[in-house]
């Protein structure tokens, strides 16, 4: 049973720019397009922390103690800081994470 995307989703209410943006998102999911996760994460950190970018590690510590620890005390501060800095929440053994998660691009 071969079903076309147009039979499942109605895109007629989207503007042309929104359709183009959606097409670009799905095109970038392809492994043939280049994607630098480290640069993207750095760009997001700079946008989020703005003037406080250079002191972001102290902000991680403050966020952990001020709000996160009470909700999820099972997570150690070292793991929390590593997740905030790298975006990798779970590590399994000696795995090497060399393939970026392309869904984080958008």
Short mmCIF file of C-alpha atoms in Angstrom, two decimals:
data_model
loop_
_atom_site.label_atom_id
_atom_site.label_comp_id
_atom_site.label_asym_id
_atom_site.label_seq_id
_atom_site.Cartn_x
_atom_site.Cartn_y
_atom_site.Cartn_z
CA UNK A 1 0.00 0.00 0.00
CA UNK A 2 1.80 3.08 -1.24
CA UNK A 3 0.29 6.24 0.25
CA UNK A 4 1.35 9.73 -0.81
CA UNK A 5 2.07 12.38 1.79
CA UNK A 6 -0.66 14.56 0.26
CA UNK A 7 -3.22 11.89 1.13
CA UNK A 8 -2.23 12.05 4.80
CA UNK A 9 -1.47 15.74 5.42
CA UNK A 10 -3.23 18.78 4.02
CA UNK A 11 -0.68 21.56 3.42
CA UNK A 12 -3.05 23.82 1.52
CA UNK A 13 -3.49 26.22 4.45
CA UNK A 14 0.25 26.85 4.74
CA UNK A 15 1.83 29.84 3.07
CA UNK A 16 4.43 29.17 0.39
CA UNK A 17 7.23 30.29 2.68
CA UNK A 18 6.07 27.85 5.38
CA UNK A 19 5.94 25.05 2.81
CA UNK A 20 9.46 25.89 1.67
CA UNK A 21 10.69 25.94 5.28
CA UNK A 22 9.11 22.56 5.92
CA UNK A 23 10.68 21.16 2.77
CA UNK A 24 14.12 22.45 3.87
CA UNK A 25 13.72 20.81 7.28
CA UNK A 26 13.01 17.41 5.76
CA UNK A 27 15.73 17.82 3.14
CA UNK A 28 18.29 18.58 5.87
CA UNK A 29 17.40 15.34 7.66
CA UNK A 30 19.21 13.56 4.83
CA UNK A 31 22.69 12.34 5.67
CA UNK A 32 23.96 13.85 2.43
CA UNK A 33 23.60 17.37 3.86
CA UNK A 34 26.38 18.62 6.14
CA UNK A 35 25.56 19.32 9.75
CA UNK A 36 27.90 20.56 12.48
CA UNK A 37 26.27 19.85 15.84
CA UNK A 38 29.06 21.48 17.86
CA UNK A 39 28.69 24.77 15.97
CA UNK A 40 24.90 24.65 16.27
CA UNK A 41 25.06 24.02 20.02
CA UNK A 42 27.56 26.86 20.43
CA UNK A 43 25.28 29.19 18.45
CA UNK A 44 22.29 28.22 20.60
CA UNK A 45 24.26 28.73 23.82
CA UNK A 46 25.42 32.16 22.68
CA UNK A 47 21.86 33.16 21.77
CA UNK A 48 20.45 31.85 25.05
CA UNK A 49 23.06 33.25 27.44
CA UNK A 50 23.94 36.44 25.48
CA UNK A 51 26.18 38.56 27.75
CA UNK A 52 26.40 35.76 30.31
CA UNK A 53 27.86 33.27 27.81
CA UNK A 54 31.32 33.33 29.41
CA UNK A 55 29.84 32.50 32.82
CA UNK A 56 27.45 29.79 31.59
CA UNK A 57 29.11 27.06 33.67
CA UNK A 58 28.29 29.01 36.84
CA UNK A 59 24.74 29.36 35.53
CA UNK A 60 24.52 25.59 35.13
CA UNK A 61 25.50 25.25 38.79
CA UNK A 62 22.96 27.84 39.89
CA UNK A 63 20.17 26.28 37.78
CA UNK A 64 20.91 22.86 39.24
CA UNK A 65 20.83 23.99 42.87
CA UNK A 66 18.01 26.54 42.51
CA UNK A 67 15.45 24.41 40.71
CA UNK A 68 16.58 21.10 39.28
CA UNK A 69 17.98 19.32 42.35
CA UNK A 70 14.68 19.43 44.24
CA UNK A 71 12.87 17.78 41.33
CA UNK A 72 15.44 15.20 40.26
CA UNK A 73 18.01 14.75 43.00
CA UNK A 74 19.02 11.35 41.59
CA UNK A 75 20.91 13.16 38.82
CA UNK A 76 24.39 14.18 39.93
CA UNK A 77 25.52 17.75 39.31
CA UNK A 78 28.44 16.53 37.18
CA UNK A 79 26.05 14.72 34.82
CA UNK A 80 23.74 17.73 34.75
CA UNK A 81 26.54 20.13 33.82
CA UNK A 82 27.84 17.77 31.14
CA UNK A 83 24.35 17.54 29.63
CA UNK A 84 23.93 21.31 29.64
CA UNK A 85 27.30 21.81 27.95
CA UNK A 86 27.18 19.01 25.35
CA UNK A 87 23.51 18.15 24.92
CA UNK A 88 24.18 14.45 25.56
CA UNK A 89 21.87 13.31 28.34
CA UNK A 90 22.60 9.60 28.42
CA UNK A 91 25.84 7.79 27.75
CA UNK A 92 25.96 4.06 27.36
CA UNK A 93 29.29 2.45 28.18
CA UNK A 94 32.15 3.40 25.89
CA UNK A 95 29.93 4.57 23.04
CA UNK A 96 31.24 7.23 20.70
CA UNK A 97 28.59 9.68 19.60
CA UNK A 98 29.78 10.69 16.15
CA UNK A 99 26.42 10.89 14.36
CA UNK A 100 24.46 14.06 15.16
CA UNK A 101 20.76 14.04 15.96
CA UNK A 102 19.42 15.94 12.95
CA UNK A 103 16.04 16.57 14.56
CA UNK A 104 17.77 19.16 16.78
CA UNK A 105 18.48 21.39 13.77
CA UNK A 106 15.06 23.04 13.82
#
